[in-house]
Amino acid sequence: MRFVIARYPFEFTKLEVETAMKGKKPEPVTGESVIISRRTYPVKQVGEIITRQDRRDFTAGEVTRALTRLGFTCRSVTAPVPAPAMSPVEAASAMLGAPMLGATDQV
């Protein structure tokens, strides 16, 4: 299938991408990612390997669109859900090792 990444045309098939990524160790994912052969790779790492271009030359969106069209599963960045804030009394109880308020059984 034909794709344009960083203003350059490329011809890739799903098998060619899988073969290019075989034996490559996935880097830690900090942004958008793609699953190739049960491994999760950063989109920029895959783009760099298949296009042989520097990562600064293309966007993650360009590579994500191309890989999605080939049938790969791409995931976007999800913001971490913040933990609910404890009240000052609950925080003090946690520091002292006492049970949380409202969590004690009434006798």
JSON list of C-alpha atoms in Angstrom, two decimals:
[
{"chain": "A", "resi": 1, "resn": "MET", "atom": "CA", "xyz": [0.00, 0.00, 0.00]},
{"chain": "A", "resi": 2, "resn": "ARG", "atom": "CA", "xyz": [1.25, 3.47, -0.82]},
{"chain": "A", "resi": 3, "resn": "PHE", "atom": "CA", "xyz": [1.74, 6.07, 1.94]},
{"chain": "A", "resi": 4, "resn": "VAL", "atom": "CA", "xyz": [3.16, 9.57, 2.16]},
{"chain": "A", "resi": 5, "resn": "ILE", "atom": "CA", "xyz": [5.21, 10.18, 5.29]},
{"chain": "A", "resi": 6, "resn": "ALA", "atom": "CA", "xyz": [7.18, 13.42, 5.70]},
{"chain": "A", "resi": 7, "resn": "ARG", "atom": "CA", "xyz": [6.32, 14.34, 2.09]},
{"chain": "A", "resi": 8, "resn": "TYR", "atom": "CA", "xyz": [7.98, 11.17, 0.74]},
{"chain": "A", "resi": 9, "resn": "PRO", "atom": "CA", "xyz": [6.05, 8.30, -0.85]},
{"chain": "A", "resi": 10, "resn": "PHE", "atom": "CA", "xyz": [6.52, 4.79, 0.57]},
{"chain": "A", "resi": 11, "resn": "GLU", "atom": "CA", "xyz": [5.19, 1.38, -0.42]},
{"chain": "A", "resi": 12, "resn": "PHE", "atom": "CA", "xyz": [4.64, -0.99, 2.53]},
{"chain": "A", "resi": 13, "resn": "THR", "atom": "CA", "xyz": [2.75, -4.18, 3.22]},
{"chain": "A", "resi": 14, "resn": "LYS", "atom": "CA", "xyz": [1.83, -5.49, 6.64]},
{"chain": "A", "resi": 15, "resn": "LEU", "atom": "CA", "xyz": [4.29, -8.37, 6.22]},
{"chain": "A", "resi": 16, "resn": "GLU", "atom": "CA", "xyz": [7.16, -6.00, 5.34]},
{"chain": "A", "resi": 17, "resn": "VAL", "atom": "CA", "xyz": [6.54, -3.96, 8.50]},
{"chain": "A", "resi": 18, "resn": "GLU", "atom": "CA", "xyz": [6.38, -7.11, 10.66]},
{"chain": "A", "resi": 19, "resn": "THR", "atom": "CA", "xyz": [9.62, -8.38, 9.09]},
{"chain": "A", "resi": 20, "resn": "ALA", "atom": "CA", "xyz": [11.37, -5.02, 9.63]},
{"chain": "A", "resi": 21, "resn": "MET", "atom": "CA", "xyz": [10.38, -5.00, 13.31]},
{"chain": "A", "resi": 22, "resn": "LYS", "atom": "CA", "xyz": [11.29, -8.64, 13.96]},
{"chain": "A", "resi": 23, "resn": "GLY", "atom": "CA", "xyz": [14.13, -8.83, 16.46]},
{"chain": "A", "resi": 24, "resn": "LYS", "atom": "CA", "xyz": [13.89, -5.13, 17.39]},
{"chain": "A", "resi": 25, "resn": "LYS", "atom": "CA", "xyz": [13.56, -4.44, 21.11]},
{"chain": "A", "resi": 26, "resn": "PRO", "atom": "CA", "xyz": [10.64, -2.11, 21.88]},
{"chain": "A", "resi": 27, "resn": "GLU", "atom": "CA", "xyz": [11.58, 1.15, 23.54]},
{"chain": "A", "resi": 28, "resn": "PRO", "atom": "CA", "xyz": [9.53, 2.41, 26.50]},
{"chain": "A", "resi": 29, "resn": "VAL", "atom": "CA", "xyz": [6.24, 3.85, 25.28]},
{"chain": "A", "resi": 30, "resn": "THR", "atom": "CA", "xyz": [5.73, 7.49, 26.22]},
{"chain": "A", "resi": 31, "resn": "GLY", "atom": "CA", "xyz": [3.37, 8.55, 23.44]},
{"chain": "A", "resi": 32, "resn": "GLU", "atom": "CA", "xyz": [1.34, 6.87, 20.73]},
{"chain": "A", "resi": 33, "resn": "SER", "atom": "CA", "xyz": [2.00, 3.17, 20.28]},
{"chain": "A", "resi": 34, "resn": "VAL", "atom": "CA", "xyz": [1.32, 0.32, 17.86]},
{"chain": "A", "resi": 35, "resn": "ILE", "atom": "CA", "xyz": [1.04, -3.42, 18.45]},
{"chain": "A", "resi": 36, "resn": "ILE", "atom": "CA", "xyz": [3.13, -5.50, 16.05]},
{"chain": "A", "resi": 37, "resn": "SER", "atom": "CA", "xyz": [3.43, -9.26, 16.59]},
{"chain": "A", "resi": 38, "resn": "ARG", "atom": "CA", "xyz": [2.15, -9.07, 20.20]},
{"chain": "A", "resi": 39, "resn": "ARG", "atom": "CA", "xyz": [4.71, -6.36, 21.07]},
{"chain": "A", "resi": 40, "resn": "THR", "atom": "CA", "xyz": [3.94, -2.72, 21.77]},
{"chain": "A", "resi": 41, "resn": "TYR", "atom": "CA", "xyz": [6.27, -0.27, 20.03]},
{"chain": "A", "resi": 42, "resn": "PRO", "atom": "CA", "xyz": [6.32, 3.52, 20.07]},
{"chain": "A", "resi": 43, "resn": "VAL", "atom": "CA", "xyz": [5.00, 4.78, 16.74]},
{"chain": "A", "resi": 44, "resn": "LYS", "atom": "CA", "xyz": [8.07, 6.95, 16.21]},
{"chain": "A", "resi": 45, "resn": "GLN", "atom": "CA", "xyz": [10.40, 3.96, 16.62]},
{"chain": "A", "resi": 46, "resn": "VAL", "atom": "CA", "xyz": [8.48, 2.01, 13.98]},
{"chain": "A", "resi": 47, "resn": "GLY", "atom": "CA", "xyz": [8.41, 5.02, 11.66]},
{"chain": "A", "resi": 48, "resn": "GLU", "atom": "CA", "xyz": [12.15, 5.50, 11.96]},
{"chain": "A", "resi": 49, "resn": "ILE", "atom": "CA", "xyz": [12.85, 1.85, 11.12]},
{"chain": "A", "resi": 50, "resn": "ILE", "atom": "CA", "xyz": [10.47, 1.47, 8.18]},
{"chain": "A", "resi": 51, "resn": "THR", "atom": "CA", "xyz": [11.20, 4.86, 6.57]},
{"chain": "A", "resi": 52, "resn": "ARG", "atom": "CA", "xyz": [14.92, 5.07, 7.48]},
{"chain": "A", "resi": 53, "resn": "GLN", "atom": "CA", "xyz": [14.34, 8.74, 8.36]},
{"chain": "A", "resi": 54, "resn": "ASP", "atom": "CA", "xyz": [15.09, 10.65, 11.52]},
{"chain": "A", "resi": 55, "resn": "ARG", "atom": "CA", "xyz": [12.18, 10.75, 13.98]},
{"chain": "A", "resi": 56, "resn": "ARG", "atom": "CA", "xyz": [12.09, 14.54, 13.81]},
{"chain": "A", "resi": 57, "resn": "ASP", "atom": "CA", "xyz": [11.24, 14.40, 10.08]},
{"chain": "A", "resi": 58, "resn": "PHE", "atom": "CA", "xyz": [7.72, 12.95, 10.49]},
{"chain": "A", "resi": 59, "resn": "THR", "atom": "CA", "xyz": [4.83, 13.11, 12.92]},
{"chain": "A", "resi": 60, "resn": "ALA", "atom": "CA", "xyz": [3.39, 10.28, 14.96]},
{"chain": "A", "resi": 61, "resn": "GLY", "atom": "CA", "xyz": [0.06, 10.97, 13.29]},
{"chain": "A", "resi": 62, "resn": "GLU", "atom": "CA", "xyz": [1.44, 10.26, 9.81]},
{"chain": "A", "resi": 63, "resn": "VAL", "atom": "CA", "xyz": [2.85, 6.89, 10.89]},
{"chain": "A", "resi": 64, "resn": "THR", "atom": "CA", "xyz": [-0.26, 6.04, 12.92]},
{"chain": "A", "resi": 65, "resn": "ARG", "atom": "CA", "xyz": [-2.52, 6.64, 9.90]},
{"chain": "A", "resi": 66, "resn": "ALA", "atom": "CA", "xyz": [-0.30, 4.45, 7.70]},
{"chain": "A", "resi": 67, "resn": "LEU", "atom": "CA", "xyz": [-0.09, 1.60, 10.22]},
{"chain": "A", "resi": 68, "resn": "THR", "atom": "CA", "xyz": [-3.83, 1.72, 10.89]},
{"chain": "A", "resi": 69, "resn": "ARG", "atom": "CA", "xyz": [-4.52, 1.42, 7.15]},
{"chain": "A", "resi": 70, "resn": "LEU", "atom": "CA", "xyz": [-2.28, -1.66, 7.10]},
{"chain": "A", "resi": 71, "resn": "GLY", "atom": "CA", "xyz": [-4.39, -3.24, 9.85]},
{"chain": "A", "resi": 72, "resn": "PHE", "atom": "CA", "xyz": [-2.24, -2.70, 12.93]},
{"chain": "A", "resi": 73, "resn": "THR", "atom": "CA", "xyz": [-3.76, -1.70, 16.26]},
{"chain": "A", "resi": 74, "resn": "CYS", "atom": "CA", "xyz": [-2.62, 1.78, 17.25]},
{"chain": "A", "resi": 75, "resn": "ARG", "atom": "CA", "xyz": [-3.19, 3.37, 20.64]},
{"chain": "A", "resi": 76, "resn": "SER", "atom": "CA", "xyz": [-3.07, 7.01, 21.57]},
{"chain": "A", "resi": 77, "resn": "VAL", "atom": "CA", "xyz": [-1.77, 8.51, 24.77]},
{"chain": "A", "resi": 78, "resn": "THR", "atom": "CA", "xyz": [-4.21, 8.30, 27.64]},
{"chain": "A", "resi": 79, "resn": "ALA", "atom": "CA", "xyz": [-3.91, 10.72, 30.52]},
{"chain": "A", "resi": 80, "resn": "PRO", "atom": "CA", "xyz": [-3.40, 9.02, 33.86]},
{"chain": "A", "resi": 81, "resn": "VAL", "atom": "CA", "xyz": [-6.39, 9.23, 36.17]},
{"chain": "A", "resi": 82, "resn": "PRO", "atom": "CA", "xyz": [-5.41, 11.12, 39.33]},
{"chain": "A", "resi": 83, "resn": "ALA", "atom": "CA", "xyz": [-6.03, 9.39, 42.63]},
{"chain": "A", "resi": 84, "resn": "PRO", "atom": "CA", "xyz": [-8.77, 10.95, 44.72]},
{"chain": "A", "resi": 85, "resn": "ALA", "atom": "CA", "xyz": [-7.35, 13.44, 47.16]},
{"chain": "A", "resi": 86, "resn": "MET", "atom": "CA", "xyz": [-7.49, 12.53, 50.84]},
{"chain": "A", "resi": 87, "resn": "SER", "atom": "CA", "xyz": [-8.74, 14.97, 53.40]},
{"chain": "A", "resi": 88, "resn": "PRO", "atom": "CA", "xyz": [-6.20, 16.21, 55.96]},
{"chain": "A", "resi": 89, "resn": "VAL", "atom": "CA", "xyz": [-7.70, 13.90, 58.59]},
{"chain": "A", "resi": 90, "resn": "GLU", "atom": "CA", "xyz": [-7.47, 10.88, 56.29]},
{"chain": "A", "resi": 91, "resn": "ALA", "atom": "CA", "xyz": [-3.86, 11.76, 55.39]},
{"chain": "A", "resi": 92, "resn": "ALA", "atom": "CA", "xyz": [-2.89, 12.06, 59.06]},
{"chain": "A", "resi": 93, "resn": "SER", "atom": "CA", "xyz": [-4.60, 8.74, 59.84]},
{"chain": "A", "resi": 94, "resn": "ALA", "atom": "CA", "xyz": [-2.74, 7.05, 56.98]},
{"chain": "A", "resi": 95, "resn": "MET", "atom": "CA", "xyz": [0.61, 8.42, 58.22]},
{"chain": "A", "resi": 96, "resn": "LEU", "atom": "CA", "xyz": [-0.09, 7.16, 61.74]},
{"chain": "A", "resi": 97, "resn": "GLY", "atom": "CA", "xyz": [-1.13, 3.75, 60.46]},
{"chain": "A", "resi": 98, "resn": "ALA", "atom": "CA", "xyz": [-4.59, 4.05, 61.95]},
{"chain": "A", "resi": 99, "resn": "PRO", "atom": "CA", "xyz": [-7.61, 2.73, 60.05]},
{"chain": "A", "resi": 100, "resn": "MET", "atom": "CA", "xyz": [-9.33, 5.18, 57.73]},
{"chain": "A", "resi": 101, "resn": "LEU", "atom": "CA", "xyz": [-12.30, 7.11, 59.06]},
{"chain": "A", "resi": 102, "resn": "GLY", "atom": "CA", "xyz": [-15.53, 5.38, 58.27]},
{"chain": "A", "resi": 103, "resn": "ALA", "atom": "CA", "xyz": [-13.73, 2.07, 57.71]},
{"chain": "A", "resi": 104, "resn": "THR", "atom": "CA", "xyz": [-13.99, 0.89, 61.33]},
{"chain": "A", "resi": 105, "resn": "ASP", "atom": "CA", "xyz": [-16.67, -1.50, 62.46]},
{"chain": "A", "resi": 106, "resn": "GLN", "atom": "CA", "xyz": [-18.95, -0.17, 65.14]},
{"chain": "A", "resi": 107, "resn": "VAL", "atom": "CA", "xyz": [-19.25, -2.51, 68.15]}
]
